[in-house]
Short mmCIF file of C-alpha atoms and ligand atoms in Angstrom, two decimals:
data_model
loop_
_atom_site.label_atom_id
_atom_site.label_comp_id
_atom_site.label_asym_id
_atom_site.label_seq_id
_atom_site.Cartn_x
_atom_site.Cartn_y
_atom_site.Cartn_z
CA UNK A 949 -2.42 -38.33 -15.92
CA UNK A 950 -4.34 -36.06 -14.04
CA UNK A 951 -6.33 -33.06 -15.41
CA UNK A 952 -4.41 -29.64 -15.48
CA UNK A 953 -7.21 -26.97 -14.36
CA UNK A 954 -7.70 -23.45 -13.81
CA UNK A 955 -9.55 -21.69 -11.27
CA UNK A 956 -12.08 -20.92 -14.42
CA UNK A 957 -12.06 -24.95 -14.20
CA UNK A 958 -12.51 -25.25 -11.12
CA UNK A 959 -15.38 -22.88 -11.04
CA UNK A 960 -16.68 -24.99 -13.80
CA UNK A 961 -16.65 -28.35 -11.63
CA UNK A 962 -17.91 -26.03 -8.69
CA UNK A 963 -21.14 -25.43 -10.73
CA UNK A 964 -23.61 -27.14 -8.54
CA UNK A 965 -26.05 -24.78 -6.74
CA UNK A 966 -25.18 -26.45 -3.16
CA UNK A 967 -21.83 -25.15 -3.62
CA UNK A 968 -22.70 -21.46 -4.08
CA UNK A 969 -24.90 -21.22 -1.33
CA UNK A 970 -22.53 -22.89 1.07
CA UNK A 971 -20.18 -19.96 0.25
CA UNK A 972 -23.21 -17.15 -0.13
CA UNK A 973 -23.83 -18.59 4.00
CA UNK A 974 -20.66 -18.33 4.85
CA UNK A 975 -20.46 -14.56 2.77
CA UNK A 976 -23.38 -13.78 5.08
CA UNK A 977 -21.51 -14.98 8.42
CA UNK A 978 -18.62 -13.14 7.37
CA UNK A 979 -16.75 -16.41 7.64
CA UNK A 980 -14.13 -18.44 4.90
CA UNK A 981 -15.37 -21.27 3.89
CA UNK A 982 -13.48 -24.21 1.41
CA UNK A 983 -14.35 -26.85 -0.08
CA UNK A 984 -11.36 -29.59 1.05
CA UNK A 985 -9.51 -33.47 1.17
CA UNK A 986 -10.78 -36.22 -0.98
CA UNK A 987 -13.30 -34.26 -3.04
CA UNK A 988 -10.61 -31.87 -4.19
CA UNK A 989 -8.25 -34.54 -5.36
CA UNK A 990 -11.24 -36.66 -6.70
CA UNK A 991 -11.90 -33.70 -9.16
CA UNK A 992 -8.15 -33.44 -10.22
CA UNK A 993 -8.32 -37.08 -10.99
CA UNK A 994 -11.77 -36.94 -12.59
CA UNK A 995 -13.51 -39.48 -10.16
CA UNK A 996 -17.08 -38.58 -9.31
CA UNK A 997 -17.15 -38.55 -6.01
CA UNK A 998 -20.56 -37.58 -3.56
CA UNK A 999 -18.91 -37.21 -0.18
CA UNK A 1000 -18.25 -33.48 0.55
CA UNK A 1001 -15.96 -32.12 3.27
CA UNK A 1002 -16.16 -28.13 3.61
CA UNK A 1003 -14.10 -26.55 6.47
CA UNK A 1004 -15.08 -23.02 7.62
CA UNK A 1005 -13.32 -20.50 9.97
CA UNK A 1006 -15.30 -20.34 12.72
CA UNK A 1007 -18.21 -23.14 13.91
CA UNK A 1008 -19.13 -25.45 11.00
CA UNK A 1009 -22.50 -26.36 13.06
CA UNK A 1010 -23.74 -22.97 12.68
CA UNK A 1011 -22.90 -22.98 8.88
CA UNK A 1012 -24.37 -25.96 8.00
CA UNK A 1013 -27.55 -24.89 9.72
CA UNK A 1014 -28.22 -22.24 7.95
CA UNK A 1015 -27.17 -24.00 4.33
CA UNK A 1016 -30.10 -26.79 5.69
CA UNK A 1017 -32.31 -24.02 6.19
CA UNK A 1018 -31.96 -21.99 3.21
CA UNK A 1019 -31.75 -25.28 1.01
CA UNK A 1020 -35.23 -26.09 2.67
CA UNK A 1021 -37.68 -29.03 2.47
CA UNK A 1022 -35.24 -30.98 0.49
CA UNK A 1023 -32.38 -31.05 2.56
CA UNK A 1024 -31.37 -33.54 6.16
CA UNK A 1025 -29.38 -31.76 8.71
CA UNK A 1026 -27.49 -33.93 11.39
CA UNK A 1027 -25.66 -32.31 14.06
CA UNK A 1028 -22.88 -34.27 16.23
CA UNK A 1029 -22.01 -31.61 18.70
CA UNK A 1030 -19.26 -34.01 20.03
CA UNK A 1031 -17.37 -33.65 17.19
CA UNK A 1032 -18.49 -30.31 16.34
CA UNK A 1033 -19.81 -31.58 12.94
CA UNK A 1034 -22.61 -31.44 10.96
CA UNK A 1035 -23.68 -32.96 7.98
CA UNK A 1036 -26.04 -31.79 5.17
CA UNK A 1037 -28.06 -35.16 3.05
CA UNK A 1038 -29.22 -33.25 -0.25
CA UNK A 1039 -30.23 -34.69 -3.90
CA UNK A 1040 -28.05 -37.91 -2.71
CA UNK A 1041 -25.40 -35.55 -2.04
CA UNK A 1042 -23.60 -35.57 1.85
CA UNK A 1043 -21.80 -32.16 2.85
CA UNK A 1044 -19.65 -32.70 6.16
CA UNK A 1045 -19.21 -29.33 7.52
CA UNK A 1046 -16.28 -28.55 10.34
CA UNK A 1047 -15.25 -25.94 12.02
CA UNK A 1048 -10.97 -25.36 10.94
CA UNK A 1049 -9.30 -26.57 13.85
CA UNK A 1050 -6.43 -26.85 15.30
CA UNK A 1051 -4.91 -30.28 16.92
CA UNK A 1052 -1.77 -31.02 19.46
CA UNK A 1053 -0.62 -34.48 20.51
CA UNK A 1054 0.93 -35.52 23.21
CA UNK A 1055 3.09 -38.66 23.06
CA UNK A 1056 1.27 -40.31 26.32
CA UNK A 1057 -2.19 -39.53 25.13
CA UNK A 1058 -4.22 -40.64 21.55
CA UNK A 1059 -6.52 -37.70 21.93
CA UNK A 1060 -4.97 -34.28 20.82
CA UNK A 1061 -6.21 -31.40 22.37
CA UNK A 1062 -8.09 -29.45 20.06
CA UNK A 1063 -8.58 -25.83 19.28
CA UNK A 1064 -10.50 -23.88 16.66
CA UNK A 1065 -7.98 -22.84 13.97
CA UNK A 1066 -7.17 -21.14 10.80
CA UNK A 1067 -6.87 -22.78 7.48
CA UNK A 1068 -3.57 -23.03 7.74
CA UNK A 1069 -3.51 -25.01 11.01
CA UNK A 1070 -6.50 -27.29 9.47
CA UNK A 1071 -4.37 -27.76 6.74
CA UNK A 1072 -1.31 -29.06 8.88
CA UNK A 1073 -3.14 -31.56 10.39
CA UNK A 1074 -4.10 -33.38 7.45
CA UNK A 1075 -2.23 -36.85 6.26
CA UNK A 1076 -1.03 -36.80 2.75
CA UNK A 1077 -0.23 -33.91 0.52
CA UNK A 1078 -2.83 -35.12 -2.10
CA UNK A 1079 -5.93 -34.97 0.52
CA UNK A 1080 -4.54 -31.71 1.88
CA UNK A 1081 -6.10 -28.95 -0.81
CA UNK A 1082 -8.33 -26.81 -0.34
CA UNK A 1083 -10.96 -24.69 -2.86
CA UNK A 1084 -12.64 -21.55 -1.39
CA UNK A 1085 -16.25 -21.32 -2.02
CA UNK A 1086 -16.40 -17.38 -0.70
CA UNK A 1087 -18.08 -15.38 -3.18
CA UNK A 1088 -14.88 -12.98 -3.63
CA UNK A 1089 -12.39 -15.99 -4.43
CA UNK A 1090 -14.96 -19.15 -5.49
CA UNK A 1091 -12.84 -21.60 -7.19
CA UNK A 1092 -9.29 -20.49 -5.69
CA UNK A 1093 -7.10 -23.73 -5.18
CA UNK A 1094 -5.33 -23.45 -1.54
CA UNK A 1095 -2.40 -25.68 -1.65
CA UNK A 1096 0.12 -25.29 0.62
CA UNK A 1097 1.66 -28.41 0.59
CA UNK A 1098 2.00 -28.90 -3.61
CA UNK A 1099 -0.55 -31.73 -3.27
CA UNK A 1100 -0.82 -30.49 -7.15
CA UNK A 1101 2.47 -31.68 -7.77
CA UNK A 1102 2.76 -35.10 -5.80
CA UNK A 1103 -1.38 -36.00 -7.48
CA UNK A 1104 0.83 -35.28 -11.23
CA UNK A 1105 3.85 -37.66 -10.35
CA UNK A 1106 1.77 -40.23 -8.40
CA UNK A 1107 3.49 -39.70 -5.12
CA UNK A 1108 2.06 -40.36 -1.38
CA UNK A 1109 3.69 -37.83 1.07
CA UNK A 1110 2.65 -36.38 4.45
CA UNK A 1111 2.49 -32.37 4.28
CA UNK A 1112 4.45 -32.25 7.57
CA UNK A 1113 7.66 -34.54 9.26
CA UNK A 1114 6.19 -37.83 8.47
CA UNK A 1115 7.31 -39.16 12.16
CA UNK A 1116 4.84 -36.76 13.57
CA UNK A 1117 2.36 -37.04 11.47
CA UNK A 1118 2.22 -40.49 11.68
CA UNK A 1119 3.02 -40.54 15.37
CA UNK A 1120 -0.12 -38.15 16.10
CA UNK A 1121 -2.57 -40.19 14.45
CA UNK A 1122 -0.87 -43.84 13.63
CA UNK A 1123 -3.86 -44.21 11.15
CA UNK A 1124 -2.65 -41.67 9.08
CA UNK A 1125 0.60 -44.93 7.54
CA UNK A 1126 -2.65 -47.45 6.85
CA UNK A 1127 -4.51 -44.13 4.97
CA UNK A 1128 -1.11 -43.74 2.98
CA UNK A 1129 -0.89 -47.29 2.08
CA UNK A 1130 -4.72 -47.58 1.38
CA UNK A 1131 -4.46 -44.34 -1.11
CA UNK A 1132 -1.08 -45.64 -2.30
CA UNK A 1133 -2.60 -49.04 -3.52
CA UNK A 1134 -5.99 -47.37 -4.51
CA UNK A 1135 -4.42 -44.77 -7.20
CA UNK A 1136 -1.81 -47.03 -7.44
CA UNK A 1137 0.94 -44.50 -6.11
CA UNK A 1138 4.53 -44.51 -4.72
CA UNK A 1139 4.87 -43.63 -1.03
CA UNK A 1140 8.15 -41.34 -1.24
CA UNK A 1141 11.11 -43.19 0.67
CA UNK A 1142 11.04 -40.48 3.42
CA UNK A 1143 7.32 -41.46 4.18
CA UNK A 1144 7.61 -45.24 3.89
CA UNK A 1145 10.29 -45.31 6.11
CA UNK A 1146 8.53 -43.54 8.86
CA UNK A 1147 5.86 -45.95 8.51
CA UNK A 1148 8.40 -48.34 9.37
CA UNK A 1149 9.94 -46.86 12.03
CA UNK A 1150 6.25 -45.78 13.43
CA UNK A 1151 5.04 -49.37 13.10
CA UNK A 1152 4.35 -50.31 16.79
CA UNK A 1153 2.27 -47.31 17.21
CA UNK A 1154 -0.75 -48.43 15.17
CA UNK A 1155 -1.33 -50.70 18.61
CA UNK A 1156 -3.25 -47.58 19.91
CA UNK A 1157 -5.95 -47.85 16.97
CA UNK A 1158 -9.22 -49.62 17.66
CA UNK A 1159 -9.89 -52.59 15.59
CA UNK A 1160 -12.49 -50.76 14.04
CA UNK A 1161 -10.62 -48.19 12.23
CA UNK A 1162 -8.25 -50.53 11.66
CA UNK A 1163 -10.44 -53.10 9.75
CA UNK A 1164 -12.24 -50.38 8.03
CA UNK A 1165 -8.67 -49.42 6.14
CA UNK A 1166 -8.18 -52.52 5.53
CA UNK A 1167 -11.79 -53.12 3.82
CA UNK A 1168 -11.04 -50.57 1.47
CA UNK A 1169 -7.49 -51.91 0.67
CA UNK A 1170 -9.58 -55.11 -0.10
CA UNK A 1171 -12.05 -53.16 -2.26
CA UNK A 1172 -9.32 -51.64 -4.48
CA UNK A 1173 -8.31 -53.15 -8.31
CA UNK A 1174 -5.47 -54.42 -7.08
CA UNK A 1175 -5.23 -55.02 -3.35
CA UNK A 1176 -1.75 -57.11 -4.00
CA UNK A 1177 0.01 -53.42 -3.79
CA UNK A 1178 -1.57 -52.69 -0.34
CA UNK A 1179 -0.47 -55.93 1.71
CA UNK A 1180 2.61 -56.20 -0.12
CA UNK A 1181 3.33 -52.91 1.38
CA UNK A 1182 1.81 -53.59 4.44
CA UNK A 1183 4.42 -56.75 4.37
CA UNK A 1184 7.67 -54.28 3.55
CA UNK A 1185 6.61 -51.64 6.40
CA UNK A 1186 6.47 -54.50 9.00
CA UNK A 1187 2.97 -53.55 9.58
CA UNK A 1188 1.88 -56.77 8.39
CA UNK A 1189 3.58 -58.35 11.45
CA UNK A 1190 1.97 -56.59 14.08
CA UNK A 1191 -1.65 -56.58 12.20
CA UNK A 1192 -2.44 -60.04 10.65
CA UNK A 1193 1.18 -62.55 11.59
CA UNK A 1194 -0.60 -65.30 9.90
CA UNK A 1195 -0.50 -63.75 6.62
CA UNK A 1196 3.60 -62.68 7.35
CA UNK A 1197 4.27 -66.18 8.43
CA UNK A 1198 3.39 -67.42 4.78
CA UNK A 1199 6.26 -65.11 3.38
CA UNK A 1200 9.64 -66.44 2.15
CA UNK A 1201 11.13 -69.62 0.79
CA UNK A 1202 12.64 -72.06 2.37
CA UNK A 1203 15.40 -74.70 0.35
CA UNK A 1204 16.55 -77.94 1.46
CA UNK A 1205 18.47 -80.02 -0.88
CA UNK A 1206 18.09 -77.31 -3.77
CA UNK A 1207 14.44 -77.74 -3.42
CA UNK A 1208 12.48 -74.64 -2.18
CA UNK A 1209 8.40 -74.13 -1.94
CA UNK A 1210 6.79 -71.14 -3.44
CA UNK A 1211 6.89 -67.33 -1.99
CA UNK A 1212 3.14 -68.26 -0.09
CA UNK A 1213 2.53 -64.69 0.72
CA UNK A 1214 3.56 -63.53 -2.80
CA UNK A 1215 1.14 -66.67 -4.18
CA UNK A 1216 -1.81 -65.57 -1.76
CA UNK A 1217 -1.56 -61.68 -2.82
CA UNK A 1218 -1.65 -62.92 -6.39
CA UNK A 1219 -4.32 -64.81 -5.92
CA UNK A 1220 -6.22 -62.53 -4.45
CA UNK A 1221 -5.73 -59.73 -7.41
CA UNK A 1222 -6.84 -62.85 -9.49
CA UNK A 1223 -10.00 -63.07 -7.85
CA UNK A 1224 -10.23 -59.18 -8.41
CA UNK A 1225 -10.17 -59.58 -11.99
CA UNK A 1226 -12.49 -62.20 -12.34
CA UNK A 1227 -15.37 -60.17 -11.24
CA UNK A 1228 -14.09 -57.20 -12.97
CA UNK A 1229 -14.19 -59.61 -16.45
CA UNK A 1230 -17.55 -60.60 -15.59
CA UNK A 1231 -19.19 -57.84 -14.81
CA UNK A 1232 -19.65 -58.60 -10.83
CA UNK A 1233 -19.58 -56.24 -7.81
CA UNK A 1234 -16.43 -56.99 -6.11
CA UNK A 1235 -17.16 -59.14 -3.11
CA UNK A 1236 -15.33 -58.25 0.05
CA UNK A 1237 -16.11 -61.48 1.49
CA UNK A 1238 -14.33 -63.38 -1.46
CA UNK A 1239 -11.59 -61.08 -1.11
CA UNK A 1240 -11.34 -62.27 2.41
CA UNK A 1241 -11.02 -65.93 1.33
CA UNK A 1242 -8.94 -65.63 -0.99
CA UNK A 1243 -6.58 -63.61 1.28
CA UNK A 1244 -6.95 -66.51 4.19
CA UNK A 1245 -6.98 -69.61 1.52
CA UNK A 1246 -3.64 -70.89 2.55
CA UNK A 1247 -3.34 -69.52 6.23
CA UNK A 1248 -2.94 -73.23 6.86
CA UNK A 1249 0.37 -73.96 5.06
CA UNK A 1250 2.43 -72.26 7.61
CA UNK A 1251 1.53 -75.07 10.24
CA UNK A 1252 1.17 -78.05 8.04
CA UNK A 1253 4.63 -77.43 5.85
CA UNK A 1254 6.68 -80.43 6.24
CA UNK A 1255 9.24 -81.85 4.26
CA UNK A 1256 9.43 -85.27 2.64
CA UNK A 1257 12.49 -86.61 1.41
CA UNK A 1258 10.60 -88.37 -1.12
CA UNK A 1259 8.55 -85.52 -2.63
CA UNK A 1260 10.17 -82.54 -1.32
CA UNK A 1261 7.91 -79.70 0.69
CA UNK A 1262 4.56 -80.85 1.77
CA UNK A 1263 1.46 -78.81 2.72
CA UNK A 1264 -0.75 -81.89 3.60
CA UNK A 1265 -3.86 -80.57 5.27
CA UNK A 1266 -3.18 -76.96 4.86
CA UNK A 1267 -7.13 -76.69 3.76
CA UNK A 1268 -8.55 -77.79 7.48
CA UNK A 1269 -5.70 -76.46 9.40
CA UNK A 1270 -6.46 -72.85 7.51
CA UNK A 1271 -10.20 -73.27 8.19
CA UNK A 1272 -9.79 -73.57 12.12
CA UNK A 1273 -7.59 -70.33 12.08
CA UNK A 1274 -10.27 -68.21 10.43
CA UNK A 1275 -13.16 -67.62 13.42
CA UNK A 1276 -9.94 -66.47 15.94
CA UNK A 1277 -8.88 -64.37 13.34
CA UNK A 1278 -12.06 -62.61 12.34
CA UNK A 1279 -12.79 -62.47 15.87
CA UNK A 1280 -9.69 -60.74 16.28
CA UNK A 1281 -9.88 -58.40 13.71
CA UNK A 1282 -13.11 -57.27 14.66
CA UNK A 1283 -14.73 -58.61 11.07
CA UNK A 1284 -18.44 -60.06 11.55
CA UNK A 1285 -18.88 -63.61 13.17
CA UNK A 1286 -22.28 -64.54 11.30
CA UNK A 1287 -22.84 -65.47 7.56
CA UNK A 1288 -19.82 -63.54 6.32
CA UNK A 1289 -17.01 -65.40 8.81
CA UNK A 1290 -18.94 -68.92 7.52
CA UNK A 1291 -18.51 -68.07 4.22
CA UNK A 1292 -14.60 -67.75 4.13
CA UNK A 1293 -14.60 -70.53 6.40
CA UNK A 1294 -16.43 -72.73 4.20
CA UNK A 1295 -13.98 -71.55 1.18
CA UNK A 1296 -10.76 -71.81 2.88
CA UNK A 1297 -12.23 -75.75 3.97
CA UNK A 1298 -13.08 -76.79 0.65
CA UNK A 1299 -10.85 -74.74 -1.65
CA UNK A 1300 -8.25 -77.96 -2.91
CA UNK A 1301 -11.75 -79.94 -3.69
CA UNK A 1302 -11.94 -79.05 -7.46
CA UNK A 1303 -8.11 -78.91 -7.91
CA UNK A 1304 -8.49 -82.38 -6.65
CA UNK A 1305 -10.84 -83.24 -8.59
CA UNK A 1306 -9.52 -81.76 -11.75
CA UNK A 1307 -6.80 -83.70 -11.00
CA UNK A 1308 -7.63 -87.24 -9.88
CA UNK A 1309 -10.76 -87.94 -11.96
CA UNK A 1310 -14.45 -85.88 -12.15
CA UNK A 1311 -16.79 -88.97 -10.94
CA UNK A 1312 -19.84 -87.78 -10.24
CA UNK A 1313 -20.11 -88.77 -6.81
CA UNK A 1314 -17.32 -86.47 -5.76
CA UNK A 1315 -18.92 -83.79 -8.02
CA UNK A 1316 -22.60 -84.31 -5.92
CA UNK A 1317 -19.94 -83.89 -3.13
CA UNK A 1318 -19.01 -80.49 -3.51
CA UNK A 1319 -22.13 -78.60 -4.98
CA UNK A 1320 -23.58 -80.34 -1.28
CA UNK A 1321 -21.07 -78.75 0.91
CA UNK A 1322 -20.59 -75.23 -1.09
CA UNK A 1323 -24.26 -75.00 -1.21
CA UNK A 1324 -25.06 -71.52 -2.90
CA UNK A 1325 -21.40 -70.63 -2.51
CA UNK A 1326 -20.16 -73.20 -5.79
CA UNK A 1327 -19.66 -69.89 -8.04
CA UNK A 1328 -17.50 -68.52 -5.33
CA UNK A 1329 -15.56 -71.60 -4.61
CA UNK A 1330 -15.15 -71.78 -8.57
CA UNK A 1331 -13.73 -68.23 -8.71
CA UNK A 1332 -10.94 -68.96 -5.94
CA UNK A 1333 -9.94 -72.43 -7.66
CA UNK A 1334 -9.22 -70.66 -10.52
CA UNK A 1335 -7.68 -67.58 -9.15
CA UNK A 1336 -5.34 -70.21 -7.08
CA UNK A 1337 -3.52 -70.98 -10.15
CA UNK A 1338 -0.60 -68.69 -9.98
CA UNK A 1339 1.91 -71.50 -11.66
CA UNK A 1340 4.43 -69.45 -14.25
CA UNK A 1341 4.46 -72.68 -16.10
CA UNK A 1342 2.10 -71.76 -19.12
CA UNK A 1343 1.26 -75.15 -20.02
CA UNK A 1344 0.12 -76.62 -16.35
CA UNK A 1345 -1.80 -73.37 -16.10
CA UNK A 1346 -3.91 -74.40 -19.43
CA UNK A 1347 -4.17 -78.13 -18.09
CA UNK A 1348 -5.87 -77.02 -14.50
CA UNK A 1349 -8.13 -74.14 -16.54
CA UNK A 1350 -9.27 -76.88 -18.84
CA UNK A 1351 -10.29 -79.66 -16.07
CA UNK A 1352 -11.78 -76.90 -14.52
CA UNK A 1353 -13.98 -76.17 -17.57
CA UNK A 1354 -14.57 -79.72 -17.73
CA UNK A 1355 -15.66 -79.66 -13.97
CA UNK A 1356 -17.54 -76.87 -13.94
CA UNK A 1357 -19.73 -78.42 -17.09
CA UNK A 1358 -19.86 -81.73 -15.44
CA UNK A 1359 -21.34 -79.79 -12.05
CA UNK A 1360 -23.68 -77.90 -13.97
CA UNK A 1361 -24.88 -81.67 -15.51
CA UNK A 1362 -25.45 -82.88 -12.09
CA UNK A 1363 -26.99 -80.06 -10.75
CA UNK A 1364 -29.75 -80.15 -13.11
CA UNK A 1365 -30.30 -83.50 -12.70
CA UNK A 1366 -29.64 -83.75 -9.06
CA UNK A 1367 -30.50 -80.55 -7.53
CA UNK A 1368 -27.79 -80.57 -5.34
CA UNK A 1369 -26.96 -77.66 -3.65
CA UNK A 1370 -30.09 -76.82 -1.48
CA UNK A 1371 -30.66 -80.62 -1.05
CA UNK A 1372 -31.56 -82.42 2.05
CA UNK A 1373 -32.06 -85.96 2.54
CA UNK A 1374 -35.44 -87.46 2.19
CA UNK A 1375 -34.90 -88.63 6.26
CA UNK A 1376 -34.24 -86.09 8.64
CA UNK A 1377 -32.59 -86.67 12.05
CA UNK A 1378 -35.79 -86.42 14.29
CA UNK A 1379 -37.51 -89.35 11.82
CA UNK A 1380 -34.24 -91.13 12.22
CA UNK A 1381 -35.05 -90.59 16.46
CA UNK A 1382 -38.34 -91.76 15.94
CA UNK A 1383 -38.03 -94.61 13.97
CA UNK A 1384 -35.44 -96.18 16.33
CA UNK A 1385 -36.52 -94.88 19.30
CA UNK A 1386 -33.48 -93.01 20.17
CA UNK A 1387 -32.54 -90.03 22.13
CA UNK A 1388 -29.86 -87.38 20.62
CA UNK A 1389 -26.93 -89.49 20.45
CA UNK A 1390 -24.19 -90.49 18.32
CA UNK A 1391 -25.93 -93.26 16.38
CA UNK A 1392 -28.15 -90.72 14.67
CA UNK A 1393 -25.49 -88.82 13.57
CA UNK A 1394 -23.50 -92.12 12.05
CA UNK A 1395 -26.93 -92.73 10.44
CA UNK A 1396 -27.64 -89.36 9.09
CA UNK A 1397 -24.45 -89.34 8.12
CA UNK A 1398 -24.10 -92.66 6.16
CA UNK A 1399 -27.82 -92.35 4.38
CA UNK A 1400 -26.35 -88.79 3.09
CA UNK A 1401 -22.82 -89.91 1.98
CA UNK A 1402 -24.89 -93.23 0.60
CA UNK A 1403 -27.27 -90.73 -1.22
CA UNK A 1404 -23.90 -88.70 -2.83
CA UNK A 1405 -22.14 -91.63 -3.65
CA UNK A 1406 -25.21 -92.78 -5.74
CA UNK A 1407 -25.72 -96.00 -3.28
CA UNK A 1408 -28.98 -95.24 -2.06
CA UNK A 1409 -31.43 -93.59 -4.45
CA UNK A 1410 -32.70 -90.15 -3.24
CA UNK A 1411 -36.87 -90.97 -2.14
CA UNK A 1412 -37.90 -91.99 1.00
CA UNK A 1413 -38.54 -95.81 0.22
CA UNK A 1414 -35.20 -96.59 -0.47
CA UNK A 1415 -33.89 -93.88 2.02
CA UNK A 1416 -36.04 -96.24 4.97
CA UNK A 1417 -34.20 -99.30 3.96
CA UNK A 1418 -31.05 -98.16 3.69
CA UNK A 1419 -31.32 -97.15 7.09
CA UNK A 1420 -32.87 -100.14 8.33
CA UNK A 1421 -29.59 -101.89 7.22
CA UNK A 1422 -27.55 -99.52 8.59
CA UNK A 1423 -29.40 -99.82 11.96
CA UNK A 1424 -29.01 -103.65 11.99
CA UNK A 1425 -25.62 -103.13 10.77
CA UNK A 1426 -24.32 -100.82 14.55
CA UNK A 1427 -26.26 -103.30 16.23
CA UNK A 1428 -29.66 -100.32 17.32
CA UNK A 1429 -32.01 -103.15 15.53
P1 ATP B 62 -12.46 -41.07 0.67
O1 ATP B 62 -12.38 -41.15 -1.21
O2 ATP B 62 -11.72 -42.70 1.00
O3 ATP B 62 -13.70 -40.74 1.76
P2 ATP B 62 -10.99 -39.07 1.61
O4 ATP B 62 -9.75 -38.66 1.30
O5 ATP B 62 -12.41 -38.30 1.25
O6 ATP B 62 -11.06 -40.45 0.80
P3 ATP B 62 -11.66 -39.34 4.31
O7 ATP B 62 -11.94 -40.49 5.30
O8 ATP B 62 -13.47 -39.11 3.96
O9 ATP B 62 -11.10 -39.80 2.89
O10 ATP B 62 -11.45 -38.15 4.92
C1 ATP B 62 -11.71 -36.83 4.33
C2 ATP B 62 -10.60 -35.77 4.77
O11 ATP B 62 -10.00 -35.80 5.84
C3 ATP B 62 -8.70 -36.69 4.01
O12 ATP B 62 -9.04 -36.18 2.57
C4 ATP B 62 -8.21 -36.04 4.89
O13 ATP B 62 -7.34 -34.39 4.10
C5 ATP B 62 -8.55 -35.71 6.27
N1 ATP B 62 -7.97 -36.60 6.69
C6 ATP B 62 -9.13 -37.79 7.15
N2 ATP B 62 -8.64 -38.88 8.08
C7 ATP B 62 -7.89 -38.17 8.54
C8 ATP B 62 -6.95 -38.48 9.73
N3 ATP B 62 -6.24 -39.85 9.85
N4 ATP B 62 -5.35 -37.77 9.61
C9 ATP B 62 -5.49 -36.73 8.84
N5 ATP B 62 -6.28 -36.29 8.45
C10 ATP B 62 -7.41 -37.07 8.12
MG1 MG B 63 -14.67 -38.73 1.81
#
């Protein structure tokens, strides 16, 4: 429910001195000036926002300079001449100043021709009616709402709609299609059929948008309370096939001999929502990379899918196959290739381990192994695995959750006892090379891995003396001693 606000109420909302100062400086320049877009929308939604966008009929830079000067020492001004914009930072707030503009696009160019314009021109080039309201800051009209496309009504009804013909709005700047879906997801609003159909029609135009702008929107969808809403809309309008075909490939159900598998796309987005809910319930900040791991955890299923006459559909090895897909997808989506990518790859690779443990028996050595391989990411791995239970059969869910509890308990015991998480074997590769006079070769790897396995399996004590005896025996066995 949105708040019904009169001009008086809006004046109260704009009671910070900065708004009055902006208005006064605009009056001194004899210019119209408005606060617009997201800030106005968020006043009605009663959501706090610190980013303020101001549009003035004339130069935004000039007004910003005057405002910064007036605010004095606490204000910091940045001017972006290329874009014709300027920003003033003051007391934790960021105010962006831009001159009202008119944009005309031609079909074969991504860049519009930009000219100075009126407030009306400026409102015509915006993305959605709910983002298209302005409040006047000039003294004579302070607090007056200018809402030419009835954004208030759409906000009230929870509707996403473009201000002008959606085919033109989306074709001009196809990123707006993603913004429409992002806001539908964030506020749990409905995209009106006309606008949604235009997204489907114009989807191919998304190809002219840079990867950086696209990933920015996808990350914002990922950080919504229920990102599934965004991904399902992307899937329905056909944008998913273009942006992330690996996820689209999981959609659908195949049936053979009366046996169908689950729709792995729907399952995936449910897992993603589950992770988000678990974070909230645990009072944790959203971890964007855990969200991406949830979205990608079953990517390998499209390749791994097979039919077995005895057991039906199988997805053997999909964890490994999926983990091999992460780096190329990160590269293509322009996601960061450092620790974030490694984290997602690791979680995808390990996501079946705790569930297998819970199902097949919880031995100390299997627990030590998962702790060792997950390292500091064990909590995130467990969150993903618990979120992965989307079965509709309550007994099955209860059984899994109970087993996971035991796994967690056992992990804690073993971690306290053996400190496996950041553990390294007591003899390293360098020492192995020196002891057996080896240069880097396959045998060094064999010795190193077998020592690590033996300690994790409890076959060798976790200390130097026993490790060296074990290594000597192994070296004999493989013929280098
Ligand atoms: P957020 O809360 O995510 O900041 P916002 O609506 O403020 O949401 P911004 O990206 O900060 O979004 O943009 C500010 C305003 O600029 C929007 O409300 C909208 O009016 C306009 N806008 C932004 N991007 C576009 C675009 N691609 N096409 C048209 N108008 C846009
Ligand atoms: Mg904003």
